[in-house]
Amino acid sequence: IEDMCHELSKTGSCYIFIDDFHLLTDSRASAFLCMLARRLSGNVHLIVAGRNQFLSSADILCLGGKVYQIGVEQLRLNRKELAVYVKRCGIKLSEKQTETLFYSSEGWFSAVYLNLQIFLERGVLPDGASDIYAAFTRAMIEPLSAKQREFLAVMGIADEFSAEMAVFVTEDEEVRAMVKILTEQNAFVKCLADGVTFRFHHMMKECANRVFAALDEEKQAFYLNRFGLWYEQHSQYLHAMDVYRRSKNYDAFLRVVKNDAGILLASLNAQEVMNVLAECPVSILKAHPLAILVLMRSMFNWRLIPKMMELKVLLMEVVEENAALSDEERGNLLGECDLIMSFLCYNDIGAMSQLHRRASSQMSRPAISIQNNGGWTFGSPSVLMMFYRGPGQLESELAQMDECMPHYYKITCGHGQGAEKIMRAEAAFVQGRFADAQIELERAYAQIEGNGQENMALCCDFLAWRLALAKEMKPHCSLERRRTELLRHHNAAWLNIWSGISAYYYALLGESEKIPPIFGEHRLSDINMLAPGRPMMLLIENQVYLAQENYAKVIGRSDGQLSICEGMHYRLVALHIRIQTAAAYEAMGKWQEAEQMLTQAILEAETDYLMLPFVENYRYLKKLLLRCQKQESLFVRYLIQMGEMYEMRRECLRKEAHRPEVLAVLTDKEYEMVLLINQHQTNREIAEKMFLSEGSVKQYVKQIYSKLQIEGDTRTKRKQLLQLLEENS
């Protein structure tokens, strides 16, 4: 060291670069470099590159200002930096291509560099078939020991894993240390913020999967089944089904299907499940009659009725042929089959209930194929939209729900509890009976509190947020808080319902920028929706199109949507679509078509006084309603009155976020009144618009002046109020 320092001090600026330092495994090598660094003169710079961290904390402390560490984070670009880097390379990528590059490379320079090299050579970014992965494998995986290579290949199956999971899957306690070493020495295996969970970089995961595919089939099956068992024991049923399918362990796959009861299975693509059933031997399927029941219900959800009936035939064969079944279990299977078959009478409440009662008479236990923590509305945020079948039937349908649901609850341990109360609350709401709606809504919330049925809580939320636009009330739970709670359940169907609720609320409010991307960017085709709930989601998307002023889209979709509603007896959904289409025609100056569509909607709605679908779209329909040939009817007059009141409330809520702090002491109703005063409305005009007496208006105004500490005579007070608004606008 002394000789080196003496000789190097005589030179000018000198840079010593040592690459691949990780290949020097003897600890004396790093000790030598640390000692050298402390003695080198200022003209000499020592640069050391390696894959692992070779300096201890003590070394770093001793070197102090003589060391500068370039860690993994300095070798990674964020989205903005990546876009700048690509531009500096003289490469033009679209926004979508840049996003794809960031996803595949995660911003790591080495991965970005390899991707861009392929792009320059071939004009496209590499896909799964590209030889970029072969190069990556040679550089990052092949230099490792055989045991490390196999470990990486195996754990690449998981999206995320813990050391505990790695030990369970490999049945090797030594892998704990291996996880630590690979994380420290390899930026492509990352420990997440919780300090427990690890994740592979996308390119590393892809390469690991290729190495796994090269293992012999017996090894692959062993590891896949160990993964399946881990996921199954931790109720991660989708992951369990996936790996059991890959290992062709159909017994285990069907066991998980039964345990899941179709809850998470519903989020899969129907064809994926059909493919598994095509591969599964019939003898194995017959050994799992409860899984057959779950699959029958899932086939109904996907509208694959012929397959549902095929599975029923298989179940009947099991009941007849399996001598090991007790009479009691035969009764349970037949009863549960009746329960599943009742869905073929979907939204005919009486017909469904007959089968529910027959099922109850045969069963000695609650249903296994339907769990009370699963979805009840097939992804719809509304119960009333599911069960309202036609004009003049509303009261009888409400009575039928009250009578029938207890029988269903009995055999399903309360699945869908609160549905009849939610439906009654929604009925009161659409008829404009807001106080009754709020009372029934509170009863529904009370009934479902703490029972884990998030689907029903979301239906309550859908009504609560619509109600909050019509009258002064505060929903139980903010939209953001509800979403945070739902994320803990890892249930995509519930998050989709939440997105629908948020999208509908913000579309009605006129705040398009707050609509969740799945609706705002119209990506519904990217998600798996159950057929019975799909029309409701499309209705919500229509409302978003209206808010975005994409009127032609609403008109273009309406015929197909109305046809579906006709087939499913969704008369309330059809009413919404007709109203939305009338609004779109009106906005595009197609007045004759608009009037024709609206007239038909009014004829459908006035028998049961279904007003709110019109009121929620009043801002689009106002002129149309005023010139409509049926405007002389009492129903239309009520629509116009309620529409005016609704619009005033909506505008008040829109301005609420911008309400001057000085007016924070006012109630919502008082603030509405202040806005009307600001429009120079007289007390009489305010009374007419707010459906109050002139005397009540005077009392409200008096309270407003008192709260804002405005004094003087009537004329002076109003002048002071207007000045206060101007100063704080």
XYZ file of C-alpha atoms in Angstrom:
729
model
C 0.000 0.000 0.000
C 2.829 2.378 0.930
C 4.636 1.651 -2.346
C 1.432 2.161 -4.367
C 0.592 5.454 -2.666
C 4.163 6.708 -3.177
C 4.178 5.901 -6.908
C 0.629 7.120 -7.616
C 1.206 10.450 -5.871
C 3.696 11.322 -8.649
C 1.037 10.968 -11.405
C -1.704 13.375 -12.389
C -5.369 12.493 -11.893
C -5.627 8.730 -11.730
C -8.759 6.529 -11.681
C -8.542 2.877 -10.679
C -11.678 0.955 -11.706
C -12.266 -2.546 -10.305
C -15.252 -4.349 -11.830
C -17.059 -7.538 -10.699
C -15.649 -7.198 -7.185
C -18.242 -9.742 -5.962
C -16.081 -12.450 -7.557
C -13.421 -11.801 -4.876
C -14.999 -13.672 -1.982
C -12.021 -13.408 0.413
C -12.792 -10.754 3.066
C -9.115 -9.645 2.995
C -9.722 -8.093 -0.455
C -12.203 -5.515 0.879
C -10.029 -4.883 3.963
C -7.082 -4.137 1.667
C -9.132 -1.651 -0.404
C -10.403 0.154 2.708
C -6.882 0.568 4.019
C -5.714 1.759 0.591
C -8.549 4.297 0.318
C -7.640 5.867 3.665
C -4.033 6.507 2.511
C -4.408 7.484 -1.146
C -3.566 11.085 -2.070
C -6.259 13.362 -3.486
C -5.268 12.860 -7.112
C -6.180 9.153 -7.016
C -9.769 7.856 -7.218
C -10.706 4.249 -6.548
C -13.956 2.997 -8.136
C -15.236 -0.443 -7.141
C -18.296 -2.094 -8.748
C -19.929 -5.296 -7.549
C -23.259 -6.979 -7.036
C -23.104 -7.227 -3.275
C -22.456 -4.859 -0.400
C -18.825 -5.515 0.537
C -18.318 -2.614 2.979
C -19.386 -3.125 6.573
C -21.016 -0.345 8.614
C -17.743 0.038 10.530
C -15.780 0.437 7.239
C -18.198 3.123 6.020
C -17.919 4.985 9.334
C -14.109 4.893 9.300
C -13.848 6.058 5.694
C -16.205 8.985 6.361
C -16.016 11.560 3.552
C -13.587 9.416 1.567
C -16.380 7.079 0.394
C -19.375 7.754 -1.840
C -21.833 4.889 -2.214
C -23.847 4.389 -5.358
C -26.664 2.109 -4.250
C -29.498 0.392 -6.082
C -31.770 3.438 -5.912
C -29.229 5.505 -7.866
C -29.414 2.925 -10.658
C -33.177 3.242 -11.063
C -35.315 5.811 -12.896
C -38.780 6.935 -11.939
C -41.461 7.406 -14.627
C -40.560 11.022 -15.336
C -36.808 10.328 -15.401
C -37.352 7.370 -17.724
C -39.254 9.556 -20.214
C -36.422 12.122 -20.118
C -33.752 9.409 -20.512
C -35.525 7.873 -23.530
C -35.778 11.312 -25.143
C -32.063 11.998 -24.537
C -31.283 8.697 -26.246
C -32.989 10.124 -29.326
C -35.739 7.497 -29.210
C -39.408 8.335 -29.722
C -41.824 6.232 -27.671
C -45.573 6.781 -27.268
C -46.965 7.310 -23.792
C -48.262 3.734 -23.803
C -44.862 2.362 -24.909
C -43.112 4.375 -22.184
C -45.552 2.950 -19.615
C -44.903 -0.578 -20.917
C -41.146 -0.022 -20.713
C -41.406 1.266 -17.153
C -43.539 -1.714 -16.123
C -41.204 -4.309 -17.617
C -37.948 -2.648 -16.525
C -39.190 -1.017 -13.312
C -36.753 1.756 -14.192
C -33.515 -0.221 -13.679
C -30.848 1.114 -16.029
C -29.615 -2.299 -17.124
C -33.135 -3.465 -18.022
C -33.992 -0.150 -19.691
C -30.767 -0.346 -21.728
C -31.483 -3.901 -22.926
C -35.087 -3.009 -23.849
C -34.022 0.068 -25.818
C -31.326 -1.884 -27.672
C -34.005 -4.333 -28.855
C -36.253 -1.403 -29.822
C -33.514 0.202 -31.918
C -32.766 -3.085 -33.686
C -36.349 -4.194 -34.353
C -38.593 -1.141 -33.969
C -40.668 -2.735 -31.187
C -40.182 -3.255 -27.467
C -39.399 -6.866 -26.520
C -42.274 -9.213 -25.676
C -42.323 -12.558 -23.908
C -40.733 -14.279 -26.902
C -37.747 -11.937 -27.104
C -34.173 -13.161 -26.608
C -33.668 -10.295 -24.145
C -34.725 -12.756 -21.450
C -32.101 -15.256 -22.512
C -29.449 -12.520 -22.140
C -30.836 -11.532 -18.759
C -30.866 -15.162 -17.599
C -27.235 -15.618 -18.631
C -26.202 -12.486 -16.756
C -28.312 -12.738 -13.600
C -29.258 -16.376 -12.949
C -26.737 -18.701 -14.582
C -23.733 -17.427 -12.535
C -25.517 -18.492 -9.302
C -25.062 -21.859 -7.616
C -27.389 -24.708 -8.617
C -29.298 -24.419 -5.323
C -29.756 -20.658 -5.712
C -30.907 -21.077 -9.321
C -33.545 -23.617 -8.319
C -34.667 -21.450 -5.409
C -35.139 -18.435 -7.694
C -36.966 -20.576 -10.252
C -39.373 -21.881 -7.618
C -40.108 -18.585 -5.850
C -40.665 -16.904 -9.218
C -44.081 -18.595 -9.210
C -45.252 -16.240 -6.446
C -46.086 -12.591 -7.045
C -44.792 -11.885 -3.542
C -43.343 -14.180 -0.900
C -42.005 -14.207 2.636
C -39.130 -16.201 4.122
C -41.715 -18.279 6.001
C -43.497 -19.074 2.747
C -40.193 -19.951 1.049
C -39.352 -22.423 3.837
C -42.813 -24.016 3.599
C -42.717 -24.399 -0.199
C -39.146 -25.746 -0.398
C -39.249 -27.648 2.929
C -35.747 -26.292 3.520
C -34.942 -24.092 6.520
C -31.673 -22.952 4.883
C -33.519 -20.797 2.350
C -34.074 -18.111 5.007
C -30.402 -17.189 4.723
C -30.573 -17.513 0.934
C -33.405 -14.936 0.747
C -31.288 -12.492 2.746
C -28.183 -13.022 0.605
C -30.030 -12.696 -2.716
C -31.795 -9.523 -1.574
C -28.536 -7.898 -0.480
C -26.605 -8.953 -3.577
C -29.274 -8.572 -6.246
C -31.350 -5.456 -6.919
C -33.817 -7.628 -8.847
C -35.057 -9.288 -5.635
C -36.604 -6.577 -3.487
C -37.709 -6.496 0.134
C -40.930 -4.478 0.399
C -41.706 -1.753 2.924
C -43.144 -4.188 5.485
C -39.672 -5.757 5.898
C -41.177 -9.251 5.557
C -42.386 -9.594 1.983
C -40.149 -9.991 -1.085
C -40.847 -9.462 -4.768
C -38.988 -10.167 -7.999
C -38.377 -7.531 -10.643
C -40.620 -8.309 -13.648
C -37.723 -9.377 -15.856
C -36.251 -11.540 -13.104
C -39.664 -13.152 -12.558
C -40.039 -13.895 -16.272
C -36.582 -15.456 -16.400
C -37.207 -17.443 -13.211
C -40.408 -18.826 -14.747
C -38.441 -19.978 -17.784
C -35.923 -21.750 -15.573
C -38.785 -23.366 -13.627
C -40.311 -24.632 -16.879
C -37.020 -26.418 -17.577
C -37.217 -28.430 -14.314
C -38.452 -32.020 -14.600
C -42.243 -32.471 -14.349
C -42.100 -34.278 -10.997
C -40.241 -31.376 -9.378
C -42.593 -28.840 -10.902
C -45.642 -30.716 -9.592
C -44.112 -30.984 -6.104
C -43.427 -27.265 -5.822
C -46.762 -26.233 -7.363
C -48.653 -28.415 -4.884
C -46.663 -26.964 -1.984
C -47.599 -23.485 -3.204
C -51.227 -24.584 -3.511
C -51.274 -25.882 0.047
C -49.755 -22.644 1.367
C -52.296 -20.502 -0.487
C -55.164 -22.788 0.532
C -54.224 -22.624 4.213
C -54.073 -18.813 3.995
C -57.460 -18.560 2.170
C -55.805 -17.177 -0.974
C -58.088 -19.308 -3.080
C -57.485 -17.750 -6.493
C -53.742 -18.387 -6.218
C -54.413 -21.889 -4.914
C -56.728 -22.727 -7.832
C -54.177 -21.405 -10.308
C -51.253 -23.531 -9.101
C -53.386 -26.649 -8.574
C -54.617 -26.237 -12.157
C -51.030 -25.996 -13.385
C -50.049 -29.140 -11.484
C -53.210 -30.933 -12.724
C -54.153 -31.696 -9.112
C -57.886 -31.651 -9.798
C -58.845 -33.100 -6.401
C -57.188 -30.150 -4.687
C -58.599 -27.704 -7.244
C -62.176 -28.854 -6.556
C -61.561 -28.814 -2.802
C -60.614 -25.130 -3.076
C -63.621 -24.417 -5.308
C -65.859 -25.810 -2.564
C -64.123 -23.824 0.190
C -64.267 -20.604 -1.830
C -68.023 -21.135 -2.468
C -67.768 -19.230 -5.738
C -66.853 -15.909 -4.096
C -63.426 -15.349 -5.665
C -64.076 -17.835 -8.462
C -66.558 -15.280 -9.850
C -63.702 -12.911 -10.694
C -62.115 -15.444 -13.072
C -62.765 -15.615 -16.777
C -65.459 -18.230 -17.402
C -63.483 -19.877 -20.190
C -60.555 -20.550 -17.842
C -62.837 -22.561 -15.548
C -64.468 -24.340 -18.490
C -61.003 -25.389 -19.690
C -60.180 -26.919 -16.297
C -63.483 -28.834 -16.252
C -62.769 -30.140 -19.746
C -59.430 -31.545 -18.517
C -60.747 -32.898 -15.178
C -61.756 -36.598 -15.229
C -65.491 -37.098 -14.557
C -64.714 -39.578 -11.772
C -62.816 -36.896 -9.835
C -65.580 -34.344 -10.421
C -68.177 -36.811 -9.082
C -66.102 -37.229 -5.924
C -66.777 -33.544 -5.118
C -70.565 -32.989 -5.221
C -70.369 -29.771 -3.180
C -67.894 -28.353 -5.684
C -70.361 -29.306 -8.434
C -73.006 -27.168 -6.680
C -70.615 -24.215 -6.484
C -69.786 -24.625 -10.167
C -73.494 -24.802 -11.072
C -74.065 -21.445 -9.398
C -70.984 -19.993 -11.084
C -72.245 -21.137 -14.481
C -75.486 -19.243 -13.832
C -73.460 -16.157 -12.917
C -71.680 -16.431 -16.269
C -74.977 -17.193 -18.096
C -73.651 -20.591 -19.179
C -76.987 -22.307 -18.541
C -76.391 -25.436 -20.698
C -73.218 -26.173 -18.686
C -75.136 -25.528 -15.469
C -77.745 -28.135 -16.488
C -74.998 -30.572 -17.539
C -73.489 -30.291 -14.050
C -76.927 -30.841 -12.500
C -77.236 -34.157 -14.393
C -73.821 -35.149 -13.018
C -74.946 -34.267 -9.476
C -78.109 -36.362 -9.834
C -75.933 -39.310 -10.919
C -73.822 -38.881 -7.760
C -76.940 -38.847 -5.569
C -78.312 -41.988 -7.240
C -75.071 -43.954 -7.606
C -73.041 -43.161 -4.493
C -74.068 -45.778 -1.937
C -71.801 -44.182 0.680
C -74.082 -41.126 0.937
C -76.475 -41.112 3.902
C -80.154 -40.238 3.380
C -79.506 -37.018 5.260
C -76.681 -35.960 2.955
C -78.743 -36.917 -0.105
C -81.462 -34.580 1.164
C -78.892 -31.845 1.727
C -77.506 -32.196 -1.807
C -80.965 -32.241 -3.395
C -82.102 -29.292 -1.288
C -79.003 -27.304 -2.156
C -79.530 -28.174 -5.812
C -83.052 -26.671 -5.563
C -81.505 -23.577 -4.011
C -79.107 -23.217 -6.951
C -81.818 -23.968 -9.514
C -83.931 -21.159 -8.039
C -81.577 -18.714 -9.774
C -83.093 -19.801 -13.094
C -86.226 -17.986 -11.859
C -84.030 -14.977 -11.104
C -85.901 -11.810 -10.083
C -89.269 -13.596 -10.027
C -89.433 -13.388 -6.255
C -92.389 -15.747 -5.770
C -91.029 -18.485 -8.042
C -87.603 -18.319 -6.397
C -89.147 -18.533 -2.936
C -91.057 -21.733 -3.779
C -87.755 -23.466 -4.478
C -86.172 -21.916 -1.364
C -88.963 -23.387 0.786
C -88.636 -26.792 -0.875
C -84.879 -26.684 -0.296
C -85.412 -25.794 3.360
C -87.730 -28.794 3.833
C -85.013 -31.192 2.585
C -81.929 -29.713 4.254
C -80.639 -30.413 7.760
C -77.760 -27.918 7.482
C -77.127 -24.489 5.939
C -76.004 -24.323 2.314
C -72.303 -24.840 1.651
C -72.270 -23.597 -1.948
C -73.476 -20.146 -0.809
C -71.582 -18.378 1.987
C -72.995 -15.326 3.734
C -69.775 -13.367 3.213
C -70.093 -13.675 -0.563
C -71.792 -11.264 -2.936
C -75.590 -11.289 -3.109
C -76.334 -8.828 -5.928
C -74.091 -10.277 -8.686
C -72.082 -7.053 -8.676
C -75.084 -4.710 -8.820
C -75.041 -1.757 -6.380
C -78.874 -1.754 -6.280
C -81.407 -4.326 -5.051
C -84.421 -2.519 -6.534
C -82.872 -2.487 -10.004
C -82.594 -6.283 -9.774
C -86.166 -7.042 -8.741
C -88.446 -4.357 -10.195
C -90.094 -6.172 -13.119
C -92.772 -3.793 -14.388
C -95.234 -0.923 -13.894
C -97.773 -1.400 -11.121
C -95.833 -4.227 -9.451
C -93.696 -2.266 -6.991
C -95.847 -2.672 -3.869
C -96.466 -6.386 -4.472
C -92.733 -6.968 -5.076
C -91.840 -5.222 -1.825
C -94.374 -7.367 0.049
C -93.029 -10.535 -1.599
C -89.460 -9.659 -0.563
C -90.580 -9.154 3.045
C -92.258 -12.559 3.019
C -89.672 -14.551 1.074
C -86.283 -13.425 2.352
C -86.581 -15.078 5.823
C -86.845 -18.499 4.103
C -83.724 -17.767 2.075
C -81.847 -16.511 5.155
C -82.666 -19.735 6.985
C -80.848 -21.995 4.513
C -77.946 -19.607 3.787
C -77.090 -18.346 7.303
C -78.385 -14.873 6.476
C -76.782 -14.423 3.048
C -77.864 -11.039 1.633
C -79.312 -9.967 4.958
C -80.988 -6.581 4.776
C -81.941 -6.903 1.086
C -85.656 -6.368 1.684
C -85.011 -3.239 3.753
C -82.601 -1.833 1.160
C -85.168 -2.480 -1.570
C -87.874 -0.713 0.432
C -85.534 2.232 1.101
C -84.693 2.466 -2.616
C -88.388 2.349 -3.527
C -89.111 5.279 -1.197
C -86.182 7.158 -2.696
C -87.201 6.769 -6.346
C -90.701 7.931 -5.387
C -89.238 11.079 -3.812
C -90.127 10.092 -0.229
C -86.727 11.021 1.123
C -87.519 10.895 4.846
C -88.959 7.365 4.504
C -85.944 6.372 2.422
C -83.534 7.611 5.070
C -85.390 5.767 7.847
C -85.410 2.461 5.938
C -81.760 2.974 4.994
C -80.810 3.333 8.664
C -82.722 0.118 9.437
C -80.784 -1.675 6.692
C -77.435 -0.393 7.987
C -78.388 -1.536 11.504
C -79.350 -5.014 10.273
C -76.102 -5.645 8.412
C -73.733 -3.986 10.886
C -70.758 -6.201 11.697
C -71.941 -9.235 9.704
C -69.167 -8.998 7.106
C -71.534 -8.689 4.137
C -69.748 -5.847 2.402
C -71.870 -6.275 -0.727
C -74.987 -5.216 1.197
C -73.151 -2.350 2.893
C -72.161 -1.114 -0.582
C -75.806 -1.224 -1.704
C -76.626 0.943 1.314
C -73.801 3.296 0.333
C -75.120 3.594 -3.235
C -78.472 4.774 -1.917
C -76.877 6.977 0.759
C -74.790 8.930 -1.760
C -77.725 9.350 -4.140
C -79.859 10.471 -1.202
C -77.178 12.961 -0.127
C -77.591 14.668 -3.503
C -81.324 15.021 -2.933
C -81.539 16.081 0.713
C -79.358 17.343 3.523
C -77.731 14.254 5.029
C -74.255 12.828 5.515
C -73.498 9.225 4.438
C -72.180 6.861 7.112
C -68.788 6.424 5.525
C -66.751 8.546 3.114
C -66.010 6.988 -0.267
C -62.258 6.953 0.371
C -62.615 5.331 3.782
C -64.898 2.642 2.358
C -62.345 1.897 -0.362
C -59.541 1.592 2.211
C -61.648 -0.891 4.190
C -62.457 -2.922 1.065
C -58.805 -3.206 0.032
C -58.185 -5.359 3.108
C -60.580 -8.017 1.751
C -58.774 -8.492 -1.615
C -62.164 -8.876 -3.333
C -62.108 -7.341 -6.810
C -65.910 -7.604 -7.221
C -66.510 -5.386 -4.188
C -63.986 -2.823 -5.415
C -65.785 -2.772 -8.772
C -69.079 -2.012 -7.013
C -67.348 0.771 -5.081
C -66.027 2.188 -8.369
C -69.566 2.127 -9.770
C -70.967 3.955 -6.742
C -68.263 6.627 -6.924
C -68.635 6.995 -10.699
C -72.415 7.468 -10.495
C -72.184 9.991 -7.648
C -69.516 12.141 -9.274
C -71.207 11.916 -12.683
C -74.445 13.229 -11.151
C -72.544 15.873 -9.228
C -70.776 16.954 -12.416
C -67.233 16.337 -11.174
C -65.940 14.090 -13.958
C -62.322 14.395 -12.855
C -63.100 12.433 -9.664
C -64.668 9.463 -11.451
C -62.573 6.275 -10.883
C -60.480 5.391 -13.979
C -62.271 2.122 -14.662
C -65.367 4.186 -15.510
C -63.789 7.527 -16.368
C -61.524 5.880 -18.952
C -64.214 3.328 -19.909
C -62.217 0.201 -19.099
C -65.145 -2.005 -18.070
C -64.137 -4.524 -20.729
C -60.953 -5.165 -18.717
C -62.844 -6.646 -15.758
C -64.893 -9.809 -15.343
C -68.491 -8.892 -14.517
C -71.256 -11.332 -13.635
C -74.022 -11.215 -16.242
C -76.906 -10.266 -13.869
C -74.985 -7.238 -12.566
C -73.612 -6.064 -15.901
C -76.630 -3.949 -17.041
C -76.387 -1.865 -13.836
C -72.709 -1.187 -14.471
C -73.437 -0.187 -18.070
C -76.159 2.158 -16.811
C -73.560 3.831 -14.579
C -71.160 4.077 -17.518
C -73.931 5.804 -19.507
C -74.212 8.406 -16.750
C -70.462 8.963 -17.000
C -70.732 9.422 -20.778
C -73.426 12.068 -20.192
C -71.205 13.883 -17.674
C -68.365 13.765 -20.220
C -70.746 15.119 -22.919
C -70.213 12.030 -25.086
C -73.880 11.912 -26.055
C -73.557 9.872 -29.243
C -72.069 7.003 -27.241
C -75.145 6.870 -24.990
C -77.485 6.795 -28.000
C -75.414 4.199 -29.842
C -75.456 1.775 -26.901
C -79.110 2.152 -25.913
C -80.772 -0.376 -28.281
C -78.502 -3.223 -27.190
C -78.849 -2.354 -23.520
C -82.652 -2.096 -23.702
C -82.786 -5.492 -25.395
C -80.795 -7.066 -22.555
C -83.032 -5.394 -19.961
C -86.114 -6.719 -21.736
C -84.790 -10.263 -21.565
C -83.895 -9.964 -17.864
C -87.074 -8.053 -16.840
C -84.958 -5.112 -15.670
C -87.649 -2.439 -16.058
C -86.045 0.091 -13.710
C -82.676 -0.231 -15.472
C -84.476 0.173 -18.809
C -86.212 3.299 -17.465
C -82.824 4.833 -16.578
C -81.461 3.998 -20.036
C -84.471 5.554 -21.813
C -84.089 8.720 -19.742
C -80.334 8.865 -20.391
C -80.945 8.340 -24.115
C -83.610 11.075 -24.177
C -81.110 13.397 -22.475
C -78.463 12.540 -25.075
C -80.864 13.126 -27.987
C -81.861 16.474 -26.468
C -78.216 17.539 -26.101
C -77.562 16.689 -29.770
C -80.578 18.667 -31.000
C -82.562 15.548 -31.961
C -85.703 16.898 -30.302
C -88.278 14.610 -31.890
C -86.376 11.469 -30.863
C -85.780 12.941 -27.399
C -89.477 13.648 -26.887
C -90.476 10.203 -28.119
C -88.035 8.473 -25.762
C -89.021 10.649 -22.791
C -92.755 10.138 -23.378
C -92.255 6.374 -23.303
C -90.223 6.687 -20.073
C -92.949 8.781 -18.433
C -95.618 6.207 -19.350
C -93.448 3.490 -17.782
C -92.733 5.452 -14.607
C -95.909 7.262 -13.575
C -97.856 4.137 -12.494
C -95.449 3.587 -9.574
C -94.364 7.251 -9.388
C -90.713 6.500 -10.145
C -89.446 10.087 -10.209
C -85.777 10.111 -9.238
C -84.357 8.662 -12.481
C -85.801 11.775 -14.182
C -84.794 14.125 -11.363
C -81.176 12.920 -11.380
C -81.021 13.899 -15.064
C -83.098 17.062 -14.756
C -80.302 19.342 -15.888
C -80.342 17.547 -19.248
C -84.144 17.216 -19.434
C -85.383 20.579 -18.146
C -86.313 22.128 -21.517
C -87.591 18.797 -22.807
C -89.899 18.317 -19.810
C -91.252 21.845 -20.143
C -92.285 21.299 -23.757
C -93.269 17.635 -23.339
C -96.843 16.961 -24.412
C -97.535 15.380 -21.025
C -96.373 18.373 -18.997
C -99.954 18.975 -17.855
C -99.933 15.728 -15.875
C -99.479 15.926 -12.121
C -96.538 13.495 -12.388
C -94.606 15.762 -14.768
C -95.334 18.836 -12.652
C -93.893 17.043 -9.623
C -90.851 16.045 -11.683
C -90.180 19.653 -12.600
C -90.625 20.898 -9.021
C -88.409 18.186 -7.596
C -85.883 18.670 -10.401
C -85.531 22.365 -9.556
C -84.997 21.531 -5.893
C -82.507 18.763 -6.768
C -80.486 21.058 -9.021
C -80.289 23.685 -6.303
C -79.037 21.087 -3.838
C -76.549 19.725 -6.393
C -75.147 23.174 -7.133
C -74.862 23.812 -3.419
C -72.802 20.643 -2.976
C -70.599 21.553 -5.936
C -69.871 24.903 -4.332
C -69.497 23.361 -0.879
C -65.818 22.661 -1.437
C -65.355 26.316 -2.345
C -67.553 27.666 0.476
C -65.851 30.694 2.061
C -64.520 29.903 5.529
C -66.497 32.794 6.964
C -69.723 30.932 6.014
C -68.655 27.628 7.601
C -70.983 28.267 10.573
C -74.059 27.990 8.326
C -76.023 24.809 7.761
C -76.376 23.490 4.201
C -79.911 24.873 3.965
C -78.798 28.276 5.225
C -75.931 28.259 2.737
C -78.359 27.416 -0.093
C -80.405 30.427 0.971
C -77.337 32.675 0.983
C -76.579 31.616 -2.598
C -80.120 32.579 -3.627
C -79.823 35.924 -1.824
C -76.602 36.449 -3.770
C -78.655 35.965 -6.950
C -80.844 38.868 -5.723
C -83.855 36.603 -5.189
C -86.713 38.013 -3.068
C -87.991 36.201 0.018
C -91.024 35.067 -1.966
C -88.879 33.685 -4.798
C -86.626 31.908 -2.287
C -89.699 30.418 -0.586
C -90.982 29.030 -3.904
C -87.640 27.505 -4.861
C -86.983 25.951 -1.440
C -90.595 24.850 -0.863
C -90.895 26.950 2.301
C -93.302 29.598 3.509
C -92.225 33.239 3.356
C -92.331 33.318 7.150
C -89.880 30.383 7.358
C -87.541 32.150 4.917
C -87.575 35.271 7.115
C -86.685 33.151 10.169
C -83.812 31.477 8.297
C -82.500 34.839 7.085
C -82.644 36.170 10.644
C -80.561 33.176 11.832
C -78.058 33.741 9.034
C -77.529 37.385 10.013
C -77.166 36.385 13.657
C -74.570 33.659 12.933
C -72.571 36.007 10.711
C -72.870 38.822 13.274
C -74.445 41.192 10.733
C -76.375 44.055 12.302
C -78.520 46.965 11.083
C -81.860 47.318 9.280
C -83.086 44.820 6.649
C -81.663 46.672 3.642
C -78.296 47.283 5.335
C -78.001 43.660 6.453
C -78.562 42.310 2.957
C -76.021 44.776 1.570
C -73.467 43.679 4.208
C -74.097 40.021 3.371
C -73.550 40.596 -0.357
C -70.376 42.546 0.396
C -69.149 39.702 2.642
C -69.721 37.218 -0.183
C -67.910 39.418 -2.693
C -64.896 39.834 -0.402
C -64.624 36.084 0.197
C -65.459 34.786 -3.273
